[in-house]
Amino acid sequence: MKGSSPVGGNNNNDYSFKILLTGDSGVGKSSLLLSFISNFVQDLPPTIGVDFKIKQILVGGKRLKLTIWDTAGQERFGTVISSYYRGAHGIILVYDVTRRETFTNLSNIWAKEVETYSTNPECIKILVGNKVDRENERAVTREEGLALAQEHKCLFLECSAKTRENVQQCFKDLTMKVVTINGLFPGPLINATTNDFVHVNIFNDMDEPLLFTWNGIQQRLNSWQDGVSGTNCPIQPGTNWTCVFQTKDQIGSFFYFPSINFHKAAGGFGPIHVINRNVIAIPFPRPEAAFDLLTGDWFYDSYQSTRALMGIPLVAYHTIPDIFLMNGKGPLGNPMSKSYESFNVRQGMAYRLRISNVGNASSFNFRIRNHQMVLVETEGSCTDQFALDSLDVHVGQSYSVLVTANQNAADYYMVASKLVNTSEFTSLVGNGVLHYSNSVSQVSGPLPEGPDPFDLDFSVDQAKSIRWNLTAGAARPNPQGTFNVSNVTLSQTLILQGSVANINGEPRYVVNNMSYRTPETPLKLADYYVNGTGVYQLDAFRVHYVNDDAAYGVSVVTGIHKGWIEIVFMNNLDAIDSWNLDGFGFYVVGFGNGDWSTDSRNTYNLYDPDVR
C-alpha cells in the first residue's frame, strides 16, 4: 500500500507536466501562454508550427515544472502537431468567445484530434473560452461552453489573456493532485474474513508525515495500531510501516483513510470488507453483486491550501466544500467532472450497496430515483430490515442497503446531496447512474427530491429507527448475550460538549473548552516509558462541565478496566457535528434535544441498539 501523489519530477522539481494548447488560429493561445509565463500581454501574430515555453510554479508548497506547447491553429500542420499530443498530461482547448466558428471547430476538429492522438488515459482536458473582456461582442454563451465541456468530459473556464482574468487558474486547474493508494483513487479494497489477521505495509511516498486509521475496526489490546494522532508515530516521508490488526468477532462495511495533516481532503481513502465465516449465515439473501460507494465532499484547492485556510478565522468558520464525489468521480452533468459513477445491474436482480461518507465535514442524503432501499447493516451491526426512500449518512458512517432492479429498463439517477439548500449550492449534489444492462436510453429528467434538508427531526427519527437484528446471530456462533445492554451497571459518565473558540487568535474546535494538541511523543510510548510525565495530563480534563476559558491541552482520561462507560455528546454548534470514536464498538442508545440530564436515560434504547 503506497500513499503518493502522481506524476514524478526530477532533481530540481517535485513534478513535471507536459501541457498542450490547441484550437483555431487567432483564438489567443499564444497571448494566453505569454500572459501566464511573463505577465505581459500584447497582440501576437499567429504561431507557425509549434512553439513551447517552460514555467515553474509553486502549488501547495510543491515545485511544478510546466512544459507548455503552443500549437499552430492551421490544419496543414496537423501531421506535425499530432506527435505532440502523445504523453501530454494536460490539454487546453481554446476558442474565442467572439468568433462562433472557433467554437464549432473545437467540437468538429480539435476535440476529435485529442481523442485520436492523446495516448495518456489520465490526461486532463480543459475547455477555455478566451477574450471575455470583449463581452459586448460575445457570440458564444457560457452555457454553450459548459454544455460542450460536458459532452467531451472537459473542465471548463472562461478567461481573458488581455486582462489576465482566470489565466493562472486555467493552468493550475490541470495540476490538481489527489492522494492515491497504489496509484488508485479511491484506494484498493482491503478484503478480510472474521478473525483474520490483516497486515498492511504502508510506504509513504509523500513529502510529509502520514498515518492511516481503520475506521470501525476494533483494536482489541493493540490500540497502537489505530493510526490516529497521538496514538501512533507518524510514518515519515520515504519510510514504511506495517500495521497488523485482527478483525476479531467483526463483520460488515468499513473504510480506511489518512488521519493527519488534512490528507483526507485529498483522498487516500478506500473500502474495508469483513466477510462472515461460512458457519455464520447472513440474514438476507445473497445479492447478485455488491458495489462500494465512497461518497463525500471535496475541495478544489490542494489539501495544503485548505489546511492553511483553516487557520484564518473568517475563512475557517465559513468554508464550504466545492463539490461532491462518488468513488472519486464528479457529478454527471458537471463540467468539472471527467467521468461519473455508474453501476450496471440486471433487471430483476438484487444488489448490495456499501455506502460510506468519506467526506470532511458534510452529511448527505442518499437516494435512487424510483427505487426503494432495504437497510441491512451498519458498520458491522446487522439491522432490523426496513424499506427506505432515502438515507442520511453522516461523516464517517457506513451502511449496507439492498436495491432490487425492479423498474423498467432504463438509467436512473443516484443522488447524494449535502444537507443544505442545494438550490443555492447546486455543486453540492453528487450524482451517478444506476444503469440497467438492457437499457437503451440515457438518464434524463430531474434529480429525485430528498427530504427537507433542514428537517433535522427526519434525520434523528431515522437514526432512532436503526436497531440491531437480535435474531440474526453475530460474527461468532455464540454471541453470549452481548447485544442486550439493559442490565449493565455504569462505571463512568463523560459529558463532552463540542464548540468552537479562538485561542491566541487561532480558530479551534474545542471539547469542554479544550483543544487537543498532538504531543511529539505518542501517548502509548509516553505511558509505557515515563508514565505520561511531561507529555500529557492524567484526569485533568473536566468530563462533566466546560472549562471557563478555552485553552490547548493534552489530557488523558482514565478508563475503568472491564467497566461500562457512558459518553454523552452535546453539540453547541449551529451545524451537524460528527465524532470519530476509534478502537472500540459503542452502543448508540439515545438522541435528544437541548441539555442532557440523568432523566434522559429514561429514553434510552437498551434492548437492541446498534453498535458503531
XYZ file of C-alpha atoms in Angstrom:
612
model
C 0.000 0.000 0.000
C 1.572 3.287 -1.065
C 0.392 6.802 -0.293
C 1.569 9.166 -3.007
C 0.752 11.912 -5.466
C 1.036 11.069 -9.194
C 3.395 12.360 -11.885
C 7.043 12.229 -10.938
C 9.545 15.050 -11.111
C 13.309 15.355 -11.299
C 16.130 16.626 -9.123
C 15.015 20.259 -9.360
C 11.236 19.879 -9.464
C 8.781 17.825 -7.494
C 6.560 17.206 -10.533
C 6.747 17.750 -14.276
C 3.783 18.220 -16.580
C 3.511 18.372 -20.347
C 0.656 20.672 -21.398
C -0.653 21.287 -24.910
C -2.524 24.373 -26.155
C -4.739 23.724 -29.168
C -7.532 25.396 -31.113
C -8.069 27.624 -34.151
C -5.570 30.219 -35.269
C -6.174 33.635 -33.738
C -8.083 32.493 -30.640
C -5.316 33.830 -28.407
C -3.368 30.710 -27.474
C -0.008 32.473 -27.680
C -1.306 35.520 -25.811
C -2.717 33.232 -23.142
C 0.639 31.499 -22.791
C 2.575 34.779 -22.742
C 0.221 36.216 -20.134
C 0.809 33.173 -17.950
C 4.572 32.998 -18.450
C 5.585 36.655 -18.218
C 2.547 38.619 -17.012
C 2.938 40.595 -20.259
C 0.141 40.943 -22.771
C 0.348 42.073 -26.368
C -1.176 41.253 -29.741
C 0.835 38.464 -31.324
C 0.992 37.106 -34.882
C -0.198 33.537 -35.461
C 2.159 30.777 -34.387
C 3.868 28.950 -37.248
C 4.242 25.250 -36.497
C 4.911 24.698 -32.790
C 6.408 26.812 -30.013
C 6.896 25.963 -26.358
C 7.602 27.670 -23.069
C 8.667 26.364 -19.658
C 7.368 27.747 -16.392
C 7.948 26.686 -12.811
C 5.143 27.336 -10.364
C 4.577 26.646 -6.693
C 1.335 24.858 -5.787
C 0.740 23.773 -2.202
C 4.447 24.033 -1.406
C 5.441 21.875 -4.419
C 7.669 22.935 -7.320
C 5.917 22.147 -10.595
C 7.609 22.331 -13.969
C 5.163 23.001 -16.793
C 6.347 22.474 -20.354
C 3.639 24.168 -22.406
C 3.410 23.539 -26.149
C 1.693 26.221 -28.232
C 0.443 24.652 -31.468
C -0.435 26.253 -34.770
C -4.125 26.551 -35.476
C -3.866 25.644 -39.153
C -4.902 22.178 -40.280
C -1.866 21.997 -42.592
C 0.303 21.456 -39.531
C -1.844 18.572 -38.303
C 0.622 15.797 -39.139
C 3.358 17.645 -37.267
C 1.212 18.505 -34.257
C -0.212 15.008 -33.783
C 3.031 13.781 -32.224
C 2.809 16.431 -29.501
C -0.458 15.013 -28.162
C 1.276 11.824 -27.137
C 2.096 11.694 -23.450
C 0.504 15.044 -22.638
C -0.662 15.328 -19.036
C -2.999 18.211 -19.828
C -4.620 19.682 -22.939
C -6.139 23.171 -23.118
C -8.675 23.549 -25.934
C -9.106 27.262 -26.637
C -11.829 29.114 -28.530
C -12.652 32.786 -28.969
C -15.984 33.715 -27.370
C -16.422 36.429 -30.030
C -15.957 34.071 -33.027
C -18.578 31.369 -33.354
C -16.626 29.309 -35.883
C -13.731 28.759 -33.444
C -16.188 27.187 -31.004
C -17.710 24.983 -33.702
C -14.261 23.842 -34.838
C -13.381 22.754 -31.300
C -16.116 20.144 -31.496
C -15.702 19.219 -35.163
C -11.904 19.247 -35.423
C -9.833 19.741 -32.297
C -11.732 17.527 -29.852
C -11.565 14.710 -32.398
C -7.814 15.220 -32.746
C -7.420 14.933 -28.993
C -9.448 11.723 -28.970
C -7.392 10.305 -31.837
C -3.868 11.248 -30.777
C -3.849 11.601 -26.987
C -2.260 8.451 -25.540
C -2.463 9.257 -21.832
C -5.721 7.858 -20.349
C -5.269 10.132 -17.304
C -4.846 13.275 -19.416
C -6.851 16.203 -18.020
C -8.620 18.372 -20.587
C -9.927 21.866 -20.038
C -12.119 23.854 -22.415
C -11.245 27.560 -22.292
C -13.267 30.427 -23.739
C -10.845 33.340 -24.265
C -11.444 37.095 -24.747
C -14.267 37.536 -22.235
C -13.067 41.138 -21.879
C -14.985 41.765 -25.130
C -18.343 40.888 -23.594
C -20.372 43.111 -25.926
C -19.032 41.116 -28.896
C -19.770 37.699 -27.398
C -21.003 35.096 -29.911
C -20.814 32.008 -27.668
C -22.668 31.887 -24.356
C -21.175 30.488 -21.189
C -23.956 27.894 -21.111
C -22.936 26.631 -24.558
C -19.350 26.320 -23.386
C -20.452 24.359 -20.330
C -22.529 22.025 -22.496
C -19.627 21.313 -24.863
C -17.286 20.700 -21.924
C -19.795 18.237 -20.510
C -20.095 16.451 -23.846
C -16.333 15.944 -24.107
C -15.739 15.403 -20.360
C -13.579 18.506 -20.014
C -13.100 21.020 -17.261
C -14.412 24.447 -18.227
C -13.227 28.007 -17.717
C -13.643 31.404 -19.345
C -10.726 33.821 -19.265
C -9.089 36.867 -20.801
C -5.444 36.880 -21.796
C -5.678 40.675 -22.044
C -6.968 41.365 -18.519
C -5.400 38.146 -17.157
C -8.744 37.070 -15.700
C -8.555 33.350 -14.769
C -5.277 32.895 -16.667
C -3.408 31.447 -13.675
C -6.393 29.261 -12.773
C -6.518 27.878 -16.302
C -3.107 26.243 -15.925
C -3.292 25.402 -12.225
C -6.562 23.501 -12.702
C -4.569 20.973 -14.723
C -2.218 20.283 -11.820
C -4.713 19.474 -9.051
C -3.496 16.437 -7.124
C -5.053 13.667 -5.110
C -3.528 11.256 -2.616
C -3.514 7.874 -4.315
C -3.010 4.417 -2.832
C -1.038 2.119 -5.126
C -1.910 4.587 -7.886
C -5.657 4.269 -7.238
C -8.268 6.790 -6.110
C -10.168 5.617 -4.145
C -7.649 3.147 -2.800
C -7.810 -0.645 -3.193
C -10.202 -2.841 -1.238
C -8.972 -4.494 1.959
C -10.951 -7.735 1.961
C -10.896 -9.831 5.139
C -12.935 -12.503 6.890
C -13.991 -12.518 10.538
C -10.994 -13.198 12.846
C -8.406 -12.698 10.087
C -5.087 -11.066 10.924
C -4.533 -8.234 8.463
C -1.048 -6.951 7.591
C -0.892 -3.617 5.753
C 2.540 -2.349 4.711
C 2.332 1.405 4.173
C 5.031 3.142 2.108
C 4.962 6.913 2.488
C 5.940 8.387 -0.883
C 4.671 11.823 0.127
C 6.786 14.696 1.413
C 5.234 14.927 4.894
C 4.301 12.522 7.701
C 1.384 10.171 7.064
C -0.942 7.988 9.153
C -3.836 5.697 8.262
C -6.723 4.732 10.505
C -9.011 1.738 10.014
C -12.407 3.277 10.630
C -14.697 0.891 12.540
C -12.144 -1.856 13.144
C -11.971 -2.596 16.870
C -8.374 -2.588 18.070
C -8.533 -5.033 20.964
C -5.295 -4.986 23.003
C -3.429 -3.231 20.187
C -4.578 0.393 20.256
C -1.178 1.491 18.919
C -2.213 0.150 15.501
C -5.178 2.506 15.309
C -3.387 5.146 13.266
C -4.629 8.404 14.776
C -2.841 11.458 16.094
C -1.252 10.819 19.481
C -1.604 7.042 19.294
C 0.880 6.176 16.545
C 4.141 7.748 15.467
C 3.521 9.242 12.008
C 5.160 7.428 9.106
C 7.924 9.730 7.929
C 8.492 10.552 4.234
C 10.428 7.882 2.393
C 9.827 5.240 5.072
C 7.323 2.450 5.621
C 5.426 0.858 8.490
C 3.462 -2.380 8.737
C 0.155 -2.234 10.586
C -1.189 -5.518 11.962
C -4.697 -5.913 13.344
C -7.294 -8.651 13.742
C -10.900 -8.410 12.590
C -11.884 -10.216 15.780
C -15.607 -11.062 16.011
C -16.465 -8.486 13.340
C -18.343 -8.426 10.060
C -19.501 -5.577 7.874
C -18.588 -2.491 5.866
C -15.851 -0.064 6.882
C -13.190 2.140 5.289
C -9.657 3.417 5.881
C -8.371 6.951 5.467
C -5.347 9.182 6.239
C -5.921 10.756 9.642
C -3.493 13.702 9.899
C -2.354 16.809 8.003
C -5.657 17.217 6.109
C -4.607 14.374 3.774
C -8.152 13.011 3.759
C -9.206 16.206 1.956
C -7.105 14.955 -0.973
C -8.233 11.322 -0.988
C -6.266 8.387 0.335
C -9.379 6.511 1.443
C -10.563 3.056 0.441
C -13.075 0.345 1.444
C -12.739 -2.440 4.003
C -14.962 -5.535 3.854
C -15.097 -8.023 6.715
C -16.895 -11.076 5.341
C -18.801 -13.536 7.522
C -17.385 -17.017 8.123
C -19.148 -19.890 6.364
C -20.633 -21.100 9.653
C -22.431 -17.756 10.115
C -25.447 -17.110 7.910
C -26.226 -13.569 6.843
C -29.854 -12.522 7.489
C -30.676 -11.634 3.887
C -30.499 -13.389 0.507
C -27.108 -13.279 -1.126
C -27.212 -10.426 -3.672
C -26.237 -10.708 -7.311
C -23.278 -8.390 -6.666
C -22.071 -5.687 -4.296
C -20.881 -2.156 -5.028
C -18.804 0.155 -2.859
C -19.977 3.765 -2.891
C -17.450 6.011 -1.148
C -19.066 9.430 -1.231
C -18.140 12.762 0.296
C -17.442 16.445 -0.062
C -14.365 17.712 -1.897
C -12.304 20.903 -2.154
C -10.768 22.018 -5.438
C -7.830 23.580 -3.588
C -4.944 21.360 -2.534
C -5.056 19.918 0.944
C -2.107 22.177 1.844
C -4.080 25.266 0.843
C -7.218 24.055 2.617
C -5.187 23.295 5.731
C -3.701 26.790 5.702
C -7.119 28.406 5.271
C -8.379 26.693 8.414
C -6.033 28.939 10.407
C -7.846 32.094 9.269
C -10.891 32.746 11.490
C -13.160 34.381 8.914
C -12.409 31.596 6.448
C -12.391 28.613 8.811
C -15.884 29.309 10.120
C -17.457 29.772 6.707
C -15.564 27.485 4.322
C -17.793 25.103 2.396
C -16.656 22.353 0.015
C -16.759 22.810 -3.741
C -18.300 19.566 -4.956
C -19.461 16.048 -4.012
C -17.674 12.974 -5.382
C -18.834 9.372 -5.766
C -15.888 6.963 -5.773
C -13.639 9.859 -6.734
C -15.811 10.864 -9.687
C -17.695 14.112 -10.089
C -21.421 14.537 -10.694
C -22.978 13.694 -14.037
C -23.525 16.954 -15.904
C -20.874 18.933 -14.023
C -18.291 20.387 -16.445
C -15.548 19.805 -13.861
C -16.216 16.043 -13.947
C -14.029 13.871 -16.162
C -16.364 10.945 -15.517
C -19.253 9.929 -13.289
C -20.046 6.792 -11.294
C -22.299 4.182 -12.885
C -23.367 0.767 -11.573
C -24.509 -1.848 -14.090
C -27.401 -4.034 -12.917
C -29.589 -6.758 -14.408
C -33.334 -6.345 -14.326
C -34.984 -8.357 -11.551
C -31.809 -8.898 -9.511
C -30.927 -7.546 -6.048
C -27.667 -5.732 -5.274
C -25.846 -4.664 -2.135
C -24.603 -1.076 -1.932
C -21.989 -0.407 0.741
C -22.338 3.348 1.268
C -19.713 5.292 3.249
C -19.413 9.008 3.947
C -15.695 9.639 3.395
C -16.050 13.422 3.353
C -14.541 16.040 5.602
C -17.462 17.965 7.048
C -20.730 17.286 5.220
C -23.590 14.913 5.957
C -25.580 13.832 2.910
C -28.891 12.249 1.970
C -28.671 9.325 -0.470
C -31.458 8.142 -2.772
C -32.068 6.401 -6.109
C -34.780 7.526 -8.473
C -37.852 5.208 -8.400
C -36.044 2.642 -6.225
C -36.502 1.818 -2.570
C -33.626 0.551 -0.457
C -33.691 -2.014 2.347
C -31.284 -1.318 5.206
C -29.439 -4.496 6.274
C -26.213 -3.460 8.011
C -24.394 -0.548 9.607
C -20.689 -0.857 10.438
C -20.957 -4.489 11.450
C -24.420 -4.442 13.016
C -26.969 -6.497 11.092
C -30.064 -4.341 11.464
C -33.781 -4.888 11.601
C -34.644 -4.579 7.940
C -36.946 -1.844 6.703
C -37.520 -0.016 3.431
C -36.119 3.458 2.811
C -36.794 6.067 0.158
C -33.644 7.898 1.236
C -30.899 7.552 3.833
C -28.997 10.220 5.783
C -25.302 9.334 6.053
C -23.124 11.410 8.357
C -19.346 11.819 8.170
C -17.584 8.546 8.938
C -20.696 6.361 8.790
C -21.099 3.240 6.642
C -24.296 1.403 5.691
C -25.302 -1.561 3.556
C -28.579 -1.416 1.657
C -30.206 -3.859 -0.754
C -31.572 -2.452 -4.008
C -33.670 -4.551 -6.381
C -33.631 -3.627 -10.065
C -37.414 -3.951 -10.353
C -38.211 -0.988 -12.591
C -38.494 -0.612 -16.355
C -35.198 -0.974 -18.189
C -33.633 2.485 -18.117
C -30.954 4.568 -16.427
C -31.797 6.074 -13.018
C -30.111 8.828 -11.026
C -28.281 8.008 -7.795
C -28.034 11.170 -5.684
C -26.077 12.242 -2.604
C -26.945 15.792 -1.561
C -25.479 17.812 1.278
C -27.954 18.739 3.991
C -28.197 22.369 2.872
C -30.417 24.284 0.473
C -28.997 22.713 -2.682
C -30.857 25.172 -4.916
C -28.254 27.679 -3.722
C -25.353 25.197 -3.776
C -26.019 23.055 -6.841
C -22.433 21.767 -6.920
C -23.031 20.072 -3.546
C -25.223 17.433 -5.148
C -23.279 14.331 -6.128
C -24.925 12.058 -8.633
C -24.288 8.961 -10.674
C -26.305 6.379 -12.579
C -27.918 3.027 -11.844
C -27.713 1.527 -15.338
C -29.902 -1.420 -16.339
C -27.922 -3.692 -18.665
C -30.801 -3.819 -21.158
C -31.382 -0.064 -21.079
C -31.356 1.728 -24.426
C -31.968 5.231 -23.083
C -29.770 7.685 -21.242
C -30.654 9.048 -17.837
C -32.970 12.039 -18.066
C -35.409 14.140 -16.129
C -34.957 15.975 -12.829
C -32.966 14.574 -9.937
C -35.114 12.775 -7.346
C -36.031 15.075 -4.493
C -34.998 14.223 -0.970
C -36.404 15.268 2.387
C -36.240 18.861 3.574
C -32.503 19.359 4.299
C -33.376 21.463 7.349
C -35.701 18.845 8.842
C -33.328 17.507 11.471
C -36.171 15.591 13.097
C -36.294 13.402 9.968
C -32.609 12.579 10.358
C -32.860 11.918 14.099
C -36.025 9.817 13.780
C -34.388 7.749 11.051
C -31.329 7.186 13.245
C -33.568 6.118 16.143
C -35.274 3.550 13.915
C -31.989 1.739 13.191
C -31.873 -1.232 15.570
C -29.811 -4.391 15.836
C -31.412 -7.557 14.494
C -31.286 -9.766 17.591
C -32.332 -12.868 15.645
C -29.504 -12.639 13.136
C -26.669 -14.058 15.181
C -23.312 -12.331 15.080
C -19.784 -12.748 13.841
C -19.443 -15.832 16.027
C -21.905 -18.687 16.640
C -22.383 -17.921 20.346
C -22.788 -14.170 20.962
C -23.238 -14.846 24.705
C -25.977 -12.248 25.098
C -23.704 -9.320 24.322
C -26.370 -7.489 22.281
C -28.529 -6.674 25.288
C -27.239 -3.844 27.487
C -30.336 -3.403 29.662
C -28.686 -4.907 32.733
C -25.293 -3.201 32.679
C -24.024 -1.099 35.579
C -22.367 2.157 34.558
C -18.837 2.759 35.812
C -18.242 6.220 34.342
C -20.036 9.049 32.570
C -18.350 11.565 30.258
C -20.246 14.636 29.073
C -18.470 16.146 26.074
C -19.585 19.499 24.673
C -18.258 20.418 21.251
C -17.948 24.055 20.190
C -15.534 26.488 18.534
C -13.289 29.103 20.114
C -10.423 31.434 19.307
C -7.226 30.543 21.145
C -4.455 33.112 20.691
C -6.259 34.343 17.582
C -6.493 30.868 16.037
C -9.882 29.240 15.280
C -10.083 25.880 17.024
C -12.600 23.140 17.689
C -12.817 22.606 21.441
C -14.295 19.926 23.692
C -15.362 21.283 27.071
C -13.376 24.361 26.012
C -10.136 22.447 25.500
C -8.393 21.960 22.141
C -6.221 18.862 21.896
C -2.637 19.496 20.832
C -0.791 16.479 19.441
C 2.338 15.748 21.500
C 5.643 14.890 19.880
C 5.670 11.576 21.759
C 2.694 9.265 21.123
C 0.584 8.684 24.210
C 1.229 4.935 24.332
C 5.007 5.420 24.303
C 4.781 8.135 26.952
C 2.587 5.867 29.059
C 4.988 2.939 28.750
C 8.296 4.739 29.312
C 7.608 7.739 31.562
C 4.065 7.152 32.832
C 2.996 10.169 30.811
C 5.223 12.624 32.675
C 5.854 15.771 30.648
C 3.685 14.544 27.769
C 0.075 14.518 28.974
C -2.038 15.366 31.998
C -3.920 12.459 33.530
C -7.538 13.116 34.507
C -7.088 16.904 34.412
C -9.736 17.122 31.712
C -13.156 18.117 33.026
C -15.550 15.413 31.913
C -18.792 16.799 33.357
C -18.665 20.522 32.634
C -16.944 23.134 30.480
C -13.753 24.997 31.381
C -14.173 28.729 31.883
C -11.531 29.671 29.305
C -10.587 27.951 26.064
C -7.060 26.543 26.080
C -4.796 23.976 24.480
C -4.082 20.771 26.334
C -3.004 17.131 26.151
C -5.320 15.286 28.512
C -5.933 11.607 29.076
C -8.969 10.259 30.927
C -8.607 7.072 32.954
C -10.956 4.270 31.955
C -12.051 1.567 34.375
C -10.954 -1.856 33.153
C -13.940 -4.003 32.109
C -16.289 -1.222 33.163
C -19.184 0.277 31.204
C -18.706 3.890 30.184
C -21.483 6.288 29.181
C -20.452 9.066 26.777
C -22.836 11.967 26.203
C -22.122 14.263 23.242
C -23.619 17.741 23.354
C -23.448 19.912 20.236
C -23.319 23.656 20.868
C -22.729 24.451 17.193
C -25.251 25.591 14.601
C -24.268 22.692 12.327
C -24.306 18.896 12.455
C -21.320 17.602 14.423
C -19.772 14.174 13.780
C -17.436 12.274 16.098
C -14.986 9.519 15.222
C -14.637 7.033 18.109
C -11.670 4.788 17.388
C -10.749 1.342 18.565
C -13.977 0.247 20.266
C -17.588 -0.536 19.427
C -20.109 1.828 21.024
C -23.801 1.136 21.573
C -25.875 4.047 20.249
C -28.671 4.227 22.822
C -30.228 7.676 22.630
C -30.759 11.058 21.000
C -32.341 14.190 22.380
C -32.811 17.945 22.122
C -31.394 20.537 24.487
C -29.239 19.760 27.503
C -28.753 16.217 28.731
C -29.740 15.200 32.243
C -29.911 11.911 34.102
C -33.621 11.835 33.255
C -32.596 11.419 29.606
C -31.655 7.832 30.424
C -35.341 7.011 30.596
C -35.469 7.428 26.798
C -32.517 5.120 26.045
C -32.952 2.069 23.843
C -31.154 -0.564 25.910
C -32.794 -3.550 24.265
C -31.486 -3.614 20.684
C -29.168 -0.637 19.999
C -26.823 -0.865 17.048
C -23.075 -0.694 17.545
C -20.863 1.808 15.730
